[in-house]
Tab-separated table of C-alpha atoms in Angstrom:
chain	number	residue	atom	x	y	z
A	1	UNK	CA	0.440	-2.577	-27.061
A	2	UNK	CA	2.507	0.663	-26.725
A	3	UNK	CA	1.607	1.927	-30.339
A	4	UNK	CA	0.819	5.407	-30.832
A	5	UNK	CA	-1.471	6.085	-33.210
A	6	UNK	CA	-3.547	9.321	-34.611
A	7	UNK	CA	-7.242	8.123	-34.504
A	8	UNK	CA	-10.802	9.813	-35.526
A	9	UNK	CA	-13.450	9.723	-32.785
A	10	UNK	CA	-16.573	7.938	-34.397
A	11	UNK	CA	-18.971	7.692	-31.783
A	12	UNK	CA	-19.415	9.151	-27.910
A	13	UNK	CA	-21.449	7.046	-25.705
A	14	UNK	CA	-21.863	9.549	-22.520
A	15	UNK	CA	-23.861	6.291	-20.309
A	16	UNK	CA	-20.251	4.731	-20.152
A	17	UNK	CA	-18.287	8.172	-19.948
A	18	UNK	CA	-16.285	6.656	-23.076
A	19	UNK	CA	-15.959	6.755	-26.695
A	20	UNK	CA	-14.901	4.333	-29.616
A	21	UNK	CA	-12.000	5.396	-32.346
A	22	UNK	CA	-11.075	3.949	-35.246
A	23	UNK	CA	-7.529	3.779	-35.328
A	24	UNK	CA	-7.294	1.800	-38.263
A	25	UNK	CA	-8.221	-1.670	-36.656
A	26	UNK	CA	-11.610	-3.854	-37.965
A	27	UNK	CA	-13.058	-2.798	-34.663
A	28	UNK	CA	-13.085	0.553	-32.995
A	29	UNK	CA	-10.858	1.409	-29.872
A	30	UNK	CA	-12.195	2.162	-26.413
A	31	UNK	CA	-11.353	5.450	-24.639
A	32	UNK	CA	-12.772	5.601	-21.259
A	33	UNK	CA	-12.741	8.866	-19.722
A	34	UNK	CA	-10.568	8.256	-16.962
A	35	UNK	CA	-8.277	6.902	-19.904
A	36	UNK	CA	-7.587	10.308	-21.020
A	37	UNK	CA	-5.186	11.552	-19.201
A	38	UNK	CA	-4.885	14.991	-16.494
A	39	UNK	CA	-3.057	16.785	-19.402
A	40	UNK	CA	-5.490	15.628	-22.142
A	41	UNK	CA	-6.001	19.364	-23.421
A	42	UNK	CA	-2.626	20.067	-23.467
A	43	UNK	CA	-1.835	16.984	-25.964
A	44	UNK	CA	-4.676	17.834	-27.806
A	45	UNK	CA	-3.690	21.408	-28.452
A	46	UNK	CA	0.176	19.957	-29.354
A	47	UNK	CA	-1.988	17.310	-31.914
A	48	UNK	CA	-3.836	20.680	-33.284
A	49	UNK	CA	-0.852	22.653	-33.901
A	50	UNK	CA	1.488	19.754	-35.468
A	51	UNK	CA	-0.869	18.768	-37.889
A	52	UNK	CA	-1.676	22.301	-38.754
A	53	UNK	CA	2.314	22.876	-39.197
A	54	UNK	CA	2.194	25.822	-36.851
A	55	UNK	CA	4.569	24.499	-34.343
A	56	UNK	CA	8.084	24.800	-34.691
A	57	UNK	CA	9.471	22.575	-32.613
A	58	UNK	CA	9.046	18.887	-30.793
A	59	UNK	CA	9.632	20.422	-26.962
A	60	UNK	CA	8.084	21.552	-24.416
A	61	UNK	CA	10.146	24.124	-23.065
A	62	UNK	CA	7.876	27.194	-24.048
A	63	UNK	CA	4.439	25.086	-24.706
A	64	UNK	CA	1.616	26.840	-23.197
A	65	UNK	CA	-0.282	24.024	-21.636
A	66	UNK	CA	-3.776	23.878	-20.726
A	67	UNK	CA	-5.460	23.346	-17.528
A	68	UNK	CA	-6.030	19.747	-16.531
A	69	UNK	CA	-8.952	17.742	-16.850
A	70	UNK	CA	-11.424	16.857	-13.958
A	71	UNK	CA	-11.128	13.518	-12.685
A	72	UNK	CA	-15.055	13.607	-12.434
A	73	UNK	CA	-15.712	14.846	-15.740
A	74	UNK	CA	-17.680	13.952	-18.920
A	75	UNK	CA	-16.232	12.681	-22.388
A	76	UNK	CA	-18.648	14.482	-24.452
A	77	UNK	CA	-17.661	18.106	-23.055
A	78	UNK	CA	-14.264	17.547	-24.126
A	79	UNK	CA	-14.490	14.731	-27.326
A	80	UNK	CA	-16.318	15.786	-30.015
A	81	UNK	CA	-17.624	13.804	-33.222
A	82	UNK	CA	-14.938	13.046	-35.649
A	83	UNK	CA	-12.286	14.858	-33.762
A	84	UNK	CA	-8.852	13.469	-34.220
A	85	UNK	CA	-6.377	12.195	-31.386
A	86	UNK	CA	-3.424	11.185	-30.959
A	87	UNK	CA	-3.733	7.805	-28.103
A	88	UNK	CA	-1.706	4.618	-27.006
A	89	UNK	CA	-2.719	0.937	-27.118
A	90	UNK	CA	-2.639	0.046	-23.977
A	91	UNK	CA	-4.941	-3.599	-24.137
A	92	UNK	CA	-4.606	-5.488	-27.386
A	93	UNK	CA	-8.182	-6.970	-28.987
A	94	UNK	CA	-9.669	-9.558	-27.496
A	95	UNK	CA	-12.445	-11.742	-29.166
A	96	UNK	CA	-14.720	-9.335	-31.148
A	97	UNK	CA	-13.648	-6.734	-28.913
A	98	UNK	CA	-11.373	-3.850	-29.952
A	99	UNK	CA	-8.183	-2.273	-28.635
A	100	UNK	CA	-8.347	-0.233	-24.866
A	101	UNK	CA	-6.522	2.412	-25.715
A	102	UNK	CA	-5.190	5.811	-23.467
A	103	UNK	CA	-4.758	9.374	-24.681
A	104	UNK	CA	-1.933	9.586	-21.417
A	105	UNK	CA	1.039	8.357	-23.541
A	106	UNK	CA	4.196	7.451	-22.572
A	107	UNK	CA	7.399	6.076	-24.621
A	108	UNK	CA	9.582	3.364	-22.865
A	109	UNK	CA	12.867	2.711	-22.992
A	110	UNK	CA	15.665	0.457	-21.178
A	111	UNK	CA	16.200	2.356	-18.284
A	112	UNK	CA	13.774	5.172	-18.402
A	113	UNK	CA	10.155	6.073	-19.571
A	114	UNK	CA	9.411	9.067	-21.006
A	115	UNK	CA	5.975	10.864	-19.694
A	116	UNK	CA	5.096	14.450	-22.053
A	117	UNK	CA	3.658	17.485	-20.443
A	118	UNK	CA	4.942	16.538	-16.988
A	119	UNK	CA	7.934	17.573	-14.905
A	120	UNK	CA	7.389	14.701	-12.239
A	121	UNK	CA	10.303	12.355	-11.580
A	122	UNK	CA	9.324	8.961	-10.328
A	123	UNK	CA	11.524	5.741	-9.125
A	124	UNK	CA	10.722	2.332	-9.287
A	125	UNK	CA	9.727	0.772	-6.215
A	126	UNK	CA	12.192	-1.961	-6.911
A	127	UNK	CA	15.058	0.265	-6.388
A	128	UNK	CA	15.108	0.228	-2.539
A	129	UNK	CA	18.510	1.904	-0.942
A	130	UNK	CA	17.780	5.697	-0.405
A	131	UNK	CA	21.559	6.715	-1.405
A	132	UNK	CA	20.695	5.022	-4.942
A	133	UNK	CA	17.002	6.862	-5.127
A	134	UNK	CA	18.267	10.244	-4.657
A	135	UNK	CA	21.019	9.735	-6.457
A	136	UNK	CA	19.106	8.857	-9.578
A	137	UNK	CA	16.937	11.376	-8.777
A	138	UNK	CA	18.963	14.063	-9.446
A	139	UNK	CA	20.609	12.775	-12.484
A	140	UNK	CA	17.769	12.944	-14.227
A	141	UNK	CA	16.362	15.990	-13.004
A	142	UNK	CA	19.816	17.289	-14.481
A	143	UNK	CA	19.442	16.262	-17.995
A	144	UNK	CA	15.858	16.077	-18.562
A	145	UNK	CA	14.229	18.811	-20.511
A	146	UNK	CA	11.254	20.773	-19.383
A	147	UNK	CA	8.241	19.729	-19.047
A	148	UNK	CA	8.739	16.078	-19.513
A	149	UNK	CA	8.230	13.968	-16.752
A	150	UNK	CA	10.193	11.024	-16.363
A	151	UNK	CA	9.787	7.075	-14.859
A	152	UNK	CA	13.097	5.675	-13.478
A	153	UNK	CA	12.747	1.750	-13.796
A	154	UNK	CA	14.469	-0.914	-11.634
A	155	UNK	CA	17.312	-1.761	-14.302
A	156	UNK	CA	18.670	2.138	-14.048
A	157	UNK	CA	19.819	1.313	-10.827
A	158	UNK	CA	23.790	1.595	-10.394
A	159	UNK	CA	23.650	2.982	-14.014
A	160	UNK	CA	26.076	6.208	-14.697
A	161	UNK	CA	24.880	9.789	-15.824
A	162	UNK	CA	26.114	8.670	-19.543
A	163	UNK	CA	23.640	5.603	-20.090
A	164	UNK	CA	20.864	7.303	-18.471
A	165	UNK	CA	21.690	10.644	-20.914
A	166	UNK	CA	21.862	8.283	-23.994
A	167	UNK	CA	18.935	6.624	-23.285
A	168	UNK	CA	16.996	9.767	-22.443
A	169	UNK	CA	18.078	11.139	-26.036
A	170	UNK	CA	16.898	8.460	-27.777
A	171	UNK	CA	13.491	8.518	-25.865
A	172	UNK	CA	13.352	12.102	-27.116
A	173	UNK	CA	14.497	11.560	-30.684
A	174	UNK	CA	11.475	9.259	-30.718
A	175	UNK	CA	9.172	11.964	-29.599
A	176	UNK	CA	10.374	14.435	-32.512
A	177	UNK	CA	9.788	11.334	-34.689
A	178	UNK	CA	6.282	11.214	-33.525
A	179	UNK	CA	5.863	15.162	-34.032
A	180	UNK	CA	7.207	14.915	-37.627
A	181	UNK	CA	4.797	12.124	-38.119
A	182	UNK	CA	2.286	14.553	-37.422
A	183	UNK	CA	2.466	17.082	-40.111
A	184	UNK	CA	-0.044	17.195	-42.250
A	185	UNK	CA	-1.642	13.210	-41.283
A	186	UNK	CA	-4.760	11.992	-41.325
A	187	UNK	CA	-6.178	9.682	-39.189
A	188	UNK	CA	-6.299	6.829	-38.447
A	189	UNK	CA	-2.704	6.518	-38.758
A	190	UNK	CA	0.728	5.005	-37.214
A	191	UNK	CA	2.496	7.594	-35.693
A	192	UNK	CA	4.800	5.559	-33.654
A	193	UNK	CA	5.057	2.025	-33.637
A	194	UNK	CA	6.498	0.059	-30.432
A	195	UNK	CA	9.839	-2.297	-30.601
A	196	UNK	CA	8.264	-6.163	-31.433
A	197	UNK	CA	7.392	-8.361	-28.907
A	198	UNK	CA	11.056	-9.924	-28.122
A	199	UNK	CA	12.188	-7.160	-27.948
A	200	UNK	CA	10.424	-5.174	-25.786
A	201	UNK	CA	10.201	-8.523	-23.647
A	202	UNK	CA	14.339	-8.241	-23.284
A	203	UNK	CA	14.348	-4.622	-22.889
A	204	UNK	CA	12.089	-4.694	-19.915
A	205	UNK	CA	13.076	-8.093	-18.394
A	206	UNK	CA	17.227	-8.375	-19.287
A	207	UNK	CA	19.026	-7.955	-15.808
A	208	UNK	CA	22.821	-9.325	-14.865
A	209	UNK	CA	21.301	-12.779	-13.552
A	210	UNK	CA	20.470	-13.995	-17.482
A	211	UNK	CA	23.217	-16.031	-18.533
A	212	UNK	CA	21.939	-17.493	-21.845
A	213	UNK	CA	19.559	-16.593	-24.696
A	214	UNK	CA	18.662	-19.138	-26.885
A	215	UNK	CA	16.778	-18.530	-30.183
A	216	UNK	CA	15.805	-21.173	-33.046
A	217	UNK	CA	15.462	-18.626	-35.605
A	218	UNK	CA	18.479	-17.569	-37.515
A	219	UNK	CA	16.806	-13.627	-38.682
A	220	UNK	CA	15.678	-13.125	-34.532
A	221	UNK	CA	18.936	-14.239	-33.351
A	222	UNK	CA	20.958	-11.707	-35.223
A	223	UNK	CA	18.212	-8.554	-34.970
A	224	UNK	CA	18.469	-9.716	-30.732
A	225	UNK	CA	22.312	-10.080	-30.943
A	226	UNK	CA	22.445	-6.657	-32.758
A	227	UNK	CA	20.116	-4.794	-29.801
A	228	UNK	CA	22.000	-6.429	-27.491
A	229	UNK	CA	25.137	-4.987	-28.781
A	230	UNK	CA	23.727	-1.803	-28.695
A	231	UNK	CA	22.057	-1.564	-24.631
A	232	UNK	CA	24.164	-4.258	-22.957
A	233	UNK	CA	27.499	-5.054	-24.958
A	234	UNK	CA	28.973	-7.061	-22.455
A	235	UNK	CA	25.787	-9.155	-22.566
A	236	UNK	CA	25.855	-9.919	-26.453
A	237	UNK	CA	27.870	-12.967	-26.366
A	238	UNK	CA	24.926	-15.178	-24.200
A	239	UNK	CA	22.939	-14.943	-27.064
A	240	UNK	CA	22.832	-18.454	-28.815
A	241	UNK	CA	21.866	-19.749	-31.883
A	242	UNK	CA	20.030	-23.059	-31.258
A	243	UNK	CA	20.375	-25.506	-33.938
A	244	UNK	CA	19.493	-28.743	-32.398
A	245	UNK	CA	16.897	-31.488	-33.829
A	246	UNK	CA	15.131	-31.083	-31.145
A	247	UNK	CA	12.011	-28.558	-30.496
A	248	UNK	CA	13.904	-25.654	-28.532
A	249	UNK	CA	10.755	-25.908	-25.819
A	250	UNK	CA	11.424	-30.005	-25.443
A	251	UNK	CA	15.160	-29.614	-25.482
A	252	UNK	CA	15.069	-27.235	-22.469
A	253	UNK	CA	12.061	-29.323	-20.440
A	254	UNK	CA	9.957	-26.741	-20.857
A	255	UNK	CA	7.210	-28.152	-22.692
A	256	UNK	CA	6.771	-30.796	-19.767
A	257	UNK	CA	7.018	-28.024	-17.419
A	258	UNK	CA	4.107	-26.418	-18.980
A	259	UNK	CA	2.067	-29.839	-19.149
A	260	UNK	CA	2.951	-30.033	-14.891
A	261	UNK	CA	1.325	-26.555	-14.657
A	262	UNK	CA	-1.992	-27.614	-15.781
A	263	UNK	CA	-1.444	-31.309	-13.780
A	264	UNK	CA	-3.188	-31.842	-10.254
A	265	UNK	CA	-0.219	-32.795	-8.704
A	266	UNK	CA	2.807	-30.130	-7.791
A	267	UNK	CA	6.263	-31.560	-6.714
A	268	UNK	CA	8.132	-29.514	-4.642
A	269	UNK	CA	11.730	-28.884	-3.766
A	270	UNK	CA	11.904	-30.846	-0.722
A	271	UNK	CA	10.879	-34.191	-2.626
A	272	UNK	CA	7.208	-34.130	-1.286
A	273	UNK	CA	4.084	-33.127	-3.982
A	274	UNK	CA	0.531	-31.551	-3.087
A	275	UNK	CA	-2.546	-32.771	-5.249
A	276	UNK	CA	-4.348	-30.092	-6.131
A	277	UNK	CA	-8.526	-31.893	-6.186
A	278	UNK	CA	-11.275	-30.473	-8.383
């Protein structure tokens, strides 16, 4: 989930409005219509032009965009047969199913998301004082570029016009990454690959109440030490090497706390228990 990837359209099916694309995976992708995104002909014309070489640069400042798509239109009268794309994994496989995937890409990062051919600024819900909302708010209409819309998440809050900045470059370095990528590929082919799963689980999830990290594995501690180090410094130090005997899961209680969750009885707090009957 979060990969981007340039994939060939193999078949339309108009009765479901959607389409299947190999993006390189045993089974072919799903792209519902609705999946494609308001600004789907204006990322298709930027796909067009990057793989043809003809565009000179990664922004969006002078792109001519296209109009939007209808939100009650039909896939084949803008997909055709074989056409490439460039689209986001959005649902991993499931069974004999292959990837959902969304032509409305995004790239995350720790405390913004980056949204192409946009200029809307959204907050997360989460972030609740007014003062702080517009506040943020106009940070990052101050240093981001045109026409790319922008998702403020809950960990930005309190954050100062330097770490937003940073982060916003880096968000934008990887979009030039993806637009190099694009010269001259063929489908279906990585264009550009999400963070693995720890740690896109700590850059979405880290917030000042964790106090420890432990990790069993000597390579994952150091690469989650090191990314620490480089989005919260202070925070580096609660990461722990865990070198006891002992499972990490059974050391910490959690593997009985998983074995309660599937039990018919539920102890609370207060010392009493409900039993849950089938």
């Amino acid at each position: 989930v979060g990969d981007i990837l340039l994939g060939k359209v193999k078949k339309i099916m108009p009765g479901l409005n959607a389409a299947f694309v190999d993006v390189g995976y045993e089974k072919d992708a799903f792209l519902h219509y609705l999946d494609l995104g308001p600004n789907y002909q204006s990322l298709n014309k930027f796909t067009s032009l990057a793989i043809q070489g003809k565009s000179t640069t990664s922004l969006l400042a002078d792109f001519s965009f296209e109009k939007e798509i209808s939100k009650t239109g039909k896939v084949n009268k803008v997909i055709a047969h074989n056409q490439s794309l460039l689209v986001q994994v959005m649902k991993e496989p499931i069974s004999n199913k292959g990837p959902r995937i969304t032509s409305d890409v995004s790239i995350p990062g720790r405390f913004l998301v980056l949204i192409p051919f946009s200029d809307k600024i959204s907050i997360s819900s989460k972030v609740r004082k007014l003062e702080e909302r517009d506040r943020l708010r106009r940070l990052v209409q101050s240093i981001k570029p045109k026409n790319f819309g922008v998702i403020i998440r809950t960990v930005a809050e309190n954050k100062t016009v330097a770490e937003l900045d940073t982060d916003l470059k880096d968000l934008i370095s990887k979009w030039e990454s993806l637009w190099n990528n694009l010269k001259g590929a063929t489908p279906p082919k990585m264009m550009l690959g999400e963070m693995d799963r720890s740690i896109t689980i700590l850059r979405d999830m880290l917030n000042p109440s964790f106090s420890n990290i432990y990790i069993n594995d000597l390579t994952l501690y150091e690469k989650i030490k090191s990314y620490l180090h480089t989005i919260a410094p202070e925070k580096a130090s609660i990461v722990k090497h865990y070198k006891g005997k002992e499972p990490l899961f059974e050391h910490f209680g959690i593997d009985k706390q998983i074995k309660a969750s599937f039990g018919r009885v539920v102890n609370l707090k207060s010392g009493g228990y409900i039993t849950v009957s089938y």
